[in-house]
């Protein structure tokens, strides 16, 4: 399947440092793709290459099934970690300048300001904006050209919890319009809440890519506790159980499918065991991320 972005053996070397190594990746239209990795994993270098800011050492990439070109890049909106605007101009005036540069319809300015919840502050100077407002103005600027793809580099960096929640809501709302979104982030919990797909980079190598639900929803877990000493043995004999682990003095039973809580509760009751805690849960993206790094030897 031809994706919005396809890379083939994409690599970048800085002297003896291999920043990105033979990266093959496809991101399809409509996906919200989270790019994860430790510091120095190559995320920023990768985004720099596919946006035309950094020249690859070898390999290639295509946007929308065609070789990289200025025309293709006009269909991509990029939001940097630190927005750059004229501080003494209002949000609206800054967007008017961007509209001229992008040859975008100035009639789109008010709609995009409304989309990012800045219409009421449109005529205030940029220097009076909070960090979250500055980030949202950057998104408004990227939306002016009505791009097919939006690229976010650490969109929640430096934001307080309220700002993170606002950014999450905004990105999710944009995704619902059908645009493809690629974001690099170190906040795994936010990626889990926003993204449909994710990839893990380590030392420039792609260790994993795929749907979030595929790696986290295929197996379910049930957190169980009882003061009955026979609980562990009963859990081990539960027919749909896969394995047991202990966390914080509680048992975590891995089962082969979701919806096993009722069956487990009935099974324990029949054995005369009353569970004081029985809660279905799923693996977090953080756990999956750590497992992927561990399997690759970090």
mmCIF file of C-alpha atoms in Angstrom:
data_model
loop_
_atom_site.group_PDB
_atom_site.id
_atom_site.type_symbol
_atom_site.label_atom_id
_atom_site.label_comp_id
_atom_site.label_asym_id
_atom_site.label_seq_id
_atom_site.Cartn_x
_atom_site.Cartn_y
_atom_site.Cartn_z
ATOM 1 C CA UNK A 1 0.000 0.000 0.000
ATOM 2 C CA UNK A 2 1.407 3.387 -1.021
ATOM 3 C CA UNK A 3 1.590 5.700 1.968
ATOM 4 C CA UNK A 4 1.628 9.446 2.412
ATOM 5 C CA UNK A 5 5.288 8.973 3.412
ATOM 6 C CA UNK A 6 7.505 6.100 2.308
ATOM 7 C CA UNK A 7 11.204 5.826 3.101
ATOM 8 C CA UNK A 8 13.673 3.355 1.643
ATOM 9 C CA UNK A 9 17.011 2.688 3.369
ATOM 10 C CA UNK A 10 17.017 6.305 4.510
ATOM 11 C CA UNK A 11 20.312 7.096 6.242
ATOM 12 C CA UNK A 12 22.206 10.068 7.620
ATOM 13 C CA UNK A 13 25.820 10.120 8.785
ATOM 14 C CA UNK A 14 27.622 12.944 10.558
ATOM 15 C CA UNK A 15 31.284 11.985 10.377
ATOM 16 C CA UNK A 16 31.545 8.738 12.336
ATOM 17 C CA UNK A 17 28.075 9.140 13.837
ATOM 18 C CA UNK A 18 25.291 7.172 12.150
ATOM 19 C CA UNK A 19 22.280 9.320 13.114
ATOM 20 C CA UNK A 20 19.762 7.329 11.032
ATOM 21 C CA UNK A 21 20.496 3.891 9.601
ATOM 22 C CA UNK A 22 18.699 2.214 6.659
ATOM 23 C CA UNK A 23 15.250 3.291 7.765
ATOM 24 C CA UNK A 24 12.318 1.716 5.909
ATOM 25 C CA UNK A 25 8.975 3.115 6.969
ATOM 26 C CA UNK A 26 5.508 3.682 5.519
ATOM 27 C CA UNK A 27 3.007 6.089 7.062
ATOM 28 C CA UNK A 28 -0.412 5.869 5.448
ATOM 29 C CA UNK A 29 -3.011 8.544 4.869
ATOM 30 C CA UNK A 30 -5.107 9.332 7.918
ATOM 31 C CA UNK A 31 -2.726 7.802 10.438
ATOM 32 C CA UNK A 32 -1.665 9.609 13.592
ATOM 33 C CA UNK A 33 1.876 8.310 13.845
ATOM 34 C CA UNK A 34 3.936 8.742 17.015
ATOM 35 C CA UNK A 35 7.714 8.584 16.650
ATOM 36 C CA UNK A 36 9.308 7.436 19.909
ATOM 37 C CA UNK A 37 12.871 7.003 21.025
ATOM 38 C CA UNK A 38 15.416 7.938 23.692
ATOM 39 C CA UNK A 39 17.395 11.157 23.368
ATOM 40 C CA UNK A 40 19.812 10.844 20.458
ATOM 41 C CA UNK A 41 17.762 8.135 18.764
ATOM 42 C CA UNK A 42 17.509 10.029 15.448
ATOM 43 C CA UNK A 43 13.934 11.384 15.638
ATOM 44 C CA UNK A 44 14.832 14.998 14.848
ATOM 45 C CA UNK A 45 17.262 13.977 12.101
ATOM 46 C CA UNK A 46 14.575 11.807 10.519
ATOM 47 C CA UNK A 47 12.030 14.637 10.554
ATOM 48 C CA UNK A 48 14.666 16.997 9.181
ATOM 49 C CA UNK A 49 15.318 14.706 6.210
ATOM 50 C CA UNK A 50 11.691 14.118 5.257
ATOM 51 C CA UNK A 51 10.922 17.866 5.481
ATOM 52 C CA UNK A 52 13.864 18.807 3.262
ATOM 53 C CA UNK A 53 15.887 20.548 5.983
ATOM 54 C CA UNK A 54 18.573 17.836 6.235
ATOM 55 C CA UNK A 55 20.068 16.098 3.201
ATOM 56 C CA UNK A 56 20.151 12.283 3.469
ATOM 57 C CA UNK A 57 23.524 10.581 3.144
ATOM 58 C CA UNK A 58 21.893 7.683 1.309
ATOM 59 C CA UNK A 59 18.504 6.153 0.672
ATOM 60 C CA UNK A 60 15.376 7.964 -0.421
ATOM 61 C CA UNK A 61 11.879 8.992 0.575
ATOM 62 C CA UNK A 62 8.650 9.826 -1.216
ATOM 63 C CA UNK A 63 5.686 11.952 -0.289
ATOM 64 C CA UNK A 64 2.338 10.907 -1.758
ATOM 65 C CA UNK A 65 4.010 8.388 -4.048
ATOM 66 C CA UNK A 66 6.273 10.939 -5.750
ATOM 67 C CA UNK A 67 9.909 12.002 -5.281
ATOM 68 C CA UNK A 68 10.508 14.856 -2.866
ATOM 69 C CA UNK A 69 9.935 18.294 -4.391
ATOM 70 C CA UNK A 70 8.945 21.832 -3.440
ATOM 71 C CA UNK A 71 5.446 21.107 -4.721
ATOM 72 C CA UNK A 72 5.135 18.090 -2.431
ATOM 73 C CA UNK A 73 6.407 20.002 0.593
ATOM 74 C CA UNK A 74 3.635 22.585 0.135
ATOM 75 C CA UNK A 75 1.231 19.807 1.147
ATOM 76 C CA UNK A 76 3.040 19.425 4.489
ATOM 77 C CA UNK A 77 2.739 21.641 7.551
ATOM 78 C CA UNK A 78 5.544 21.522 10.109
ATOM 79 C CA UNK A 79 5.217 22.732 13.701
ATOM 80 C CA UNK A 80 8.549 23.166 15.469
ATOM 81 C CA UNK A 81 9.138 22.705 19.187
ATOM 82 C CA UNK A 82 9.860 26.447 19.615
ATOM 83 C CA UNK A 83 7.526 28.621 17.490
ATOM 84 C CA UNK A 84 9.156 31.629 15.817
ATOM 85 C CA UNK A 85 7.013 34.726 15.228
ATOM 86 C CA UNK A 86 7.416 38.500 15.349
ATOM 87 C CA UNK A 87 6.902 39.335 19.061
ATOM 88 C CA UNK A 88 5.549 42.860 18.548
ATOM 89 C CA UNK A 89 2.975 41.843 15.947
ATOM 90 C CA UNK A 90 -0.409 40.419 16.841
ATOM 91 C CA UNK A 91 -1.296 36.807 16.210
ATOM 92 C CA UNK A 92 -3.443 37.887 13.288
ATOM 93 C CA UNK A 93 -0.693 40.058 11.733
ATOM 94 C CA UNK A 94 1.779 37.191 12.042
ATOM 95 C CA UNK A 95 -0.648 34.898 10.215
ATOM 96 C CA UNK A 96 -1.157 37.528 7.505
ATOM 97 C CA UNK A 97 2.584 37.414 6.837
ATOM 98 C CA UNK A 98 2.547 33.625 6.733
ATOM 99 C CA UNK A 99 -0.419 33.706 4.328
ATOM 100 C CA UNK A 100 1.593 35.921 1.951
ATOM 101 C CA UNK A 101 4.611 33.648 2.125
ATOM 102 C CA UNK A 102 2.522 30.527 1.539
ATOM 103 C CA UNK A 103 0.272 32.261 -0.998
ATOM 104 C CA UNK A 104 -2.632 31.107 1.162
ATOM 105 C CA UNK A 105 -6.113 32.595 1.169
ATOM 106 C CA UNK A 106 -6.191 35.282 3.911
ATOM 107 C CA UNK A 107 -9.872 34.464 4.432
ATOM 108 C CA UNK A 108 -8.656 31.283 6.149
ATOM 109 C CA UNK A 109 -7.035 33.261 8.980
ATOM 110 C CA UNK A 110 -10.118 33.642 11.174
ATOM 111 C CA UNK A 111 -11.244 30.031 10.695
ATOM 112 C CA UNK A 112 -7.828 28.632 11.681
ATOM 113 C CA UNK A 113 -7.616 31.009 14.660
ATOM 114 C CA UNK A 114 -11.003 29.732 15.741
ATOM 115 C CA UNK A 115 -9.864 26.126 15.247
ATOM 116 C CA UNK A 116 -6.977 26.647 17.696
ATOM 117 C CA UNK A 117 -9.113 28.684 20.120
ATOM 118 C CA UNK A 118 -7.219 31.951 19.617
ATOM 119 C CA UNK A 119 -9.824 34.081 17.853
ATOM 120 C CA UNK A 120 -10.489 36.116 20.999
ATOM 121 C CA UNK A 121 -6.763 36.890 21.333
ATOM 122 C CA UNK A 122 -6.064 37.373 17.630
ATOM 123 C CA UNK A 123 -5.248 41.078 17.943
ATOM 124 C CA UNK A 124 -2.998 40.767 20.991
ATOM 125 C CA UNK A 125 0.755 40.893 20.488
ATOM 126 C CA UNK A 126 2.519 37.563 20.194
ATOM 127 C CA UNK A 127 4.852 38.439 23.089
ATOM 128 C CA UNK A 128 1.849 38.434 25.449
ATOM 129 C CA UNK A 129 0.935 34.833 24.576
ATOM 130 C CA UNK A 130 1.588 31.922 26.916
ATOM 131 C CA UNK A 131 3.709 29.023 25.632
ATOM 132 C CA UNK A 132 0.574 27.009 24.935
ATOM 133 C CA UNK A 133 -0.937 29.881 22.940
ATOM 134 C CA UNK A 134 2.296 30.252 20.964
ATOM 135 C CA UNK A 135 2.181 26.556 20.125
ATOM 136 C CA UNK A 136 -1.439 26.858 19.025
ATOM 137 C CA UNK A 137 -0.617 29.878 16.830
ATOM 138 C CA UNK A 138 2.100 27.781 15.173
ATOM 139 C CA UNK A 139 -0.527 25.152 14.404
ATOM 140 C CA UNK A 140 -2.801 27.848 12.981
ATOM 141 C CA UNK A 141 0.050 28.963 10.732
ATOM 142 C CA UNK A 142 0.596 25.411 9.528
ATOM 143 C CA UNK A 143 -3.126 24.982 8.840
ATOM 144 C CA UNK A 144 -3.314 28.130 6.680
ATOM 145 C CA UNK A 145 -2.200 26.237 3.596
ATOM 146 C CA UNK A 146 -4.652 23.396 4.328
ATOM 147 C CA UNK A 147 -1.881 20.736 4.255
ATOM 148 C CA UNK A 148 -2.540 17.029 3.898
ATOM 149 C CA UNK A 149 0.102 16.183 6.500
ATOM 150 C CA UNK A 150 1.047 17.879 9.762
ATOM 151 C CA UNK A 151 4.383 17.187 11.473
ATOM 152 C CA UNK A 152 4.799 18.007 15.163
ATOM 153 C CA UNK A 153 8.181 17.975 16.901
ATOM 154 C CA UNK A 154 7.600 17.595 20.666
ATOM 155 C CA UNK A 155 4.293 19.538 20.607
ATOM 156 C CA UNK A 156 3.757 19.381 24.384
ATOM 157 C CA UNK A 157 7.302 20.202 25.481
ATOM 158 C CA UNK A 158 7.311 22.733 28.312
ATOM 159 C CA UNK A 159 3.533 22.866 28.633
ATOM 160 C CA UNK A 160 1.732 22.538 31.954
ATOM 161 C CA UNK A 161 -0.880 19.771 32.418
ATOM 162 C CA UNK A 162 -3.697 22.043 31.205
ATOM 163 C CA UNK A 163 -1.698 23.006 28.118
ATOM 164 C CA UNK A 164 -0.892 19.353 27.398
ATOM 165 C CA UNK A 165 -4.584 18.454 27.611
ATOM 166 C CA UNK A 166 -5.509 21.339 25.277
ATOM 167 C CA UNK A 167 -2.843 20.279 22.774
ATOM 168 C CA UNK A 168 -4.043 16.676 22.918
ATOM 169 C CA UNK A 169 -7.624 17.748 22.215
ATOM 170 C CA UNK A 170 -6.519 20.008 19.373
ATOM 171 C CA UNK A 171 -4.377 17.364 17.654
ATOM 172 C CA UNK A 172 -7.107 14.750 18.028
ATOM 173 C CA UNK A 173 -9.647 17.151 16.525
ATOM 174 C CA UNK A 174 -7.394 17.849 13.543
ATOM 175 C CA UNK A 175 -6.869 14.112 13.053
ATOM 176 C CA UNK A 176 -10.631 13.612 12.886
ATOM 177 C CA UNK A 177 -10.691 15.781 9.741
ATOM 178 C CA UNK A 178 -8.692 13.063 7.976
ATOM 179 C CA UNK A 179 -5.280 14.697 7.931
ATOM 180 C CA UNK A 180 -2.193 12.574 8.454
ATOM 181 C CA UNK A 181 -0.251 13.546 11.562
ATOM 182 C CA UNK A 182 3.330 12.628 12.426
ATOM 183 C CA UNK A 183 4.590 13.608 15.845
ATOM 184 C CA UNK A 184 7.807 13.032 17.729
ATOM 185 C CA UNK A 185 7.366 12.942 21.478
ATOM 186 C CA UNK A 186 8.967 11.628 24.644
ATOM 187 C CA UNK A 187 5.614 11.603 26.493
ATOM 188 C CA UNK A 188 4.512 8.020 25.931
ATOM 189 C CA UNK A 189 1.213 8.473 27.723
ATOM 190 C CA UNK A 190 0.243 11.290 25.365
ATOM 191 C CA UNK A 191 1.232 9.248 22.301
ATOM 192 C CA UNK A 192 -0.919 6.388 23.567
ATOM 193 C CA UNK A 193 -3.914 8.728 23.923
ATOM 194 C CA UNK A 194 -3.483 10.487 20.566
ATOM 195 C CA UNK A 195 -1.860 8.127 18.076
ATOM 196 C CA UNK A 196 -3.177 5.255 15.988
ATOM 197 C CA UNK A 197 0.313 3.988 15.066
ATOM 198 C CA UNK A 198 3.809 4.314 16.448
ATOM 199 C CA UNK A 199 7.431 3.612 15.655
ATOM 200 C CA UNK A 200 10.433 3.188 17.946
ATOM 201 C CA UNK A 201 13.887 4.468 17.049
ATOM 202 C CA UNK A 202 17.076 3.632 18.884
ATOM 203 C CA UNK A 203 20.548 4.756 17.776
ATOM 204 C CA UNK A 204 19.132 5.572 14.354
ATOM 205 C CA UNK A 205 17.541 2.170 13.785
ATOM 206 C CA UNK A 206 13.825 1.495 13.514
ATOM 207 C CA UNK A 207 13.098 -1.232 16.049
ATOM 208 C CA UNK A 208 9.343 -1.431 15.566
ATOM 209 C CA UNK A 209 6.437 0.174 13.727
ATOM 210 C CA UNK A 210 2.757 -0.686 13.651
ATOM 211 C CA UNK A 211 -0.688 0.024 15.085
ATOM 212 C CA UNK A 212 -0.864 0.795 18.789
ATOM 213 C CA UNK A 213 -3.896 -1.476 19.236
ATOM 214 C CA UNK A 214 -2.063 -4.377 17.613
ATOM 215 C CA UNK A 215 0.653 -4.498 20.248
ATOM 216 C CA UNK A 216 -1.414 -3.444 23.248
ATOM 217 C CA UNK A 217 -4.875 -4.749 22.539
ATOM 218 C CA UNK A 218 -4.099 -8.266 21.381
ATOM 219 C CA UNK A 219 -3.594 -9.490 24.936
ATOM 220 C CA UNK A 220 -5.396 -8.279 28.038
ATOM 221 C CA UNK A 221 -4.518 -8.381 31.701
ATOM 222 C CA UNK A 222 -6.547 -8.664 34.897
ATOM 223 C CA UNK A 223 -5.319 -7.267 38.189
ATOM 224 C CA UNK A 224 -6.433 -9.548 41.021
ATOM 225 C CA UNK A 225 -6.083 -9.616 44.780
ATOM 226 C CA UNK A 226 -7.540 -11.675 47.616
ATOM 227 C CA UNK A 227 -6.307 -12.566 51.073
ATOM 228 C CA UNK A 228 -7.119 -16.200 50.281
ATOM 229 C CA UNK A 229 -3.801 -18.149 50.199
ATOM 230 C CA UNK A 230 -5.131 -20.340 47.388
ATOM 231 C CA UNK A 231 -5.424 -17.431 44.930
ATOM 232 C CA UNK A 232 -2.114 -17.927 43.129
ATOM 233 C CA UNK A 233 -2.698 -21.632 42.528
ATOM 234 C CA UNK A 234 -6.230 -20.932 41.288
ATOM 235 C CA UNK A 235 -4.988 -18.290 38.861
ATOM 236 C CA UNK A 236 -2.361 -20.683 37.513
ATOM 237 C CA UNK A 237 -5.073 -23.248 36.739
ATOM 238 C CA UNK A 238 -7.459 -20.777 35.029
ATOM 239 C CA UNK A 239 -7.877 -22.230 31.531
ATOM 240 C CA UNK A 240 -7.714 -18.922 29.636
ATOM 241 C CA UNK A 241 -4.733 -17.597 31.572
ATOM 242 C CA UNK A 242 -1.359 -17.244 29.879
ATOM 243 C CA UNK A 243 0.990 -16.236 32.689
ATOM 244 C CA UNK A 244 1.049 -14.492 36.044
ATOM 245 C CA UNK A 245 3.235 -11.709 37.359
ATOM 246 C CA UNK A 246 3.273 -9.894 40.688
ATOM 247 C CA UNK A 247 3.193 -6.111 40.930
ATOM 248 C CA UNK A 248 2.887 -4.197 44.209
ATOM 249 C CA UNK A 249 1.753 -7.343 46.034
ATOM 250 C CA UNK A 250 -1.024 -7.899 43.499
ATOM 251 C CA UNK A 251 -1.331 -10.575 40.844
ATOM 252 C CA UNK A 252 -1.470 -9.602 37.159
ATOM 253 C CA UNK A 253 -3.039 -12.407 35.136
ATOM 254 C CA UNK A 254 -2.351 -12.242 31.412
ATOM 255 C CA UNK A 255 -5.247 -13.706 29.414
ATOM 256 C CA UNK A 256 -5.637 -14.525 25.739
ATOM 257 C CA UNK A 257 -8.478 -12.110 25.059
ATOM 258 C CA UNK A 258 -10.371 -9.194 26.560
ATOM 259 C CA UNK A 259 -13.622 -9.813 28.410
ATOM 260 C CA UNK A 260 -12.309 -12.613 30.630
ATOM 261 C CA UNK A 261 -12.961 -10.794 33.930
ATOM 262 C CA UNK A 262 -16.481 -12.193 34.418
ATOM 263 C CA UNK A 263 -15.340 -15.740 33.649
ATOM 264 C CA UNK A 264 -12.422 -15.415 36.067
ATOM 265 C CA UNK A 265 -14.649 -14.031 38.813
ATOM 266 C CA UNK A 266 -17.075 -16.942 38.389
ATOM 267 C CA UNK A 267 -14.198 -19.439 38.347
ATOM 268 C CA UNK A 268 -12.723 -18.067 41.581
ATOM 269 C CA UNK A 269 -16.150 -17.998 43.270
ATOM 270 C CA UNK A 270 -16.690 -21.652 42.382
ATOM 271 C CA UNK A 271 -13.378 -22.412 44.081
ATOM 272 C CA UNK A 272 -14.532 -20.573 47.194
ATOM 273 C CA UNK A 273 -12.254 -17.581 46.621
ATOM 274 C CA UNK A 274 -13.653 -14.064 46.912
ATOM 275 C CA UNK A 275 -11.549 -11.488 45.082
ATOM 276 C CA UNK A 276 -11.379 -8.123 46.847
ATOM 277 C CA UNK A 277 -9.886 -6.667 43.649
ATOM 278 C CA UNK A 278 -10.523 -7.816 40.092
ATOM 279 C CA UNK A 279 -9.868 -5.141 37.465
ATOM 280 C CA UNK A 280 -9.328 -5.601 33.705
ATOM 281 C CA UNK A 281 -6.400 -3.600 32.356
ATOM 282 C CA UNK A 282 -4.166 -3.306 29.333
ATOM 283 C CA UNK A 283 -0.456 -2.932 28.824
ATOM 284 C CA UNK A 284 0.677 0.674 28.708
ATOM 285 C CA UNK A 285 2.664 2.029 25.774
ATOM 286 C CA UNK A 286 5.460 2.727 28.245
ATOM 287 C CA UNK A 287 5.717 -0.980 29.062
ATOM 288 C CA UNK A 288 5.620 -1.911 25.403
ATOM 289 C CA UNK A 289 8.277 0.699 24.624
ATOM 290 C CA UNK A 290 10.593 -0.679 27.327
ATOM 291 C CA UNK A 291 10.019 -4.251 26.137
ATOM 292 C CA UNK A 292 10.926 -3.281 22.565
ATOM 293 C CA UNK A 293 14.158 -1.640 23.766
ATOM 294 C CA UNK A 294 14.960 -4.636 25.985
ATOM 295 C CA UNK A 295 14.426 -7.100 23.130
ATOM 296 C CA UNK A 296 16.846 -5.071 21.014
ATOM 297 C CA UNK A 297 19.393 -4.975 23.835
ATOM 298 C CA UNK A 298 18.741 -1.267 24.405
#
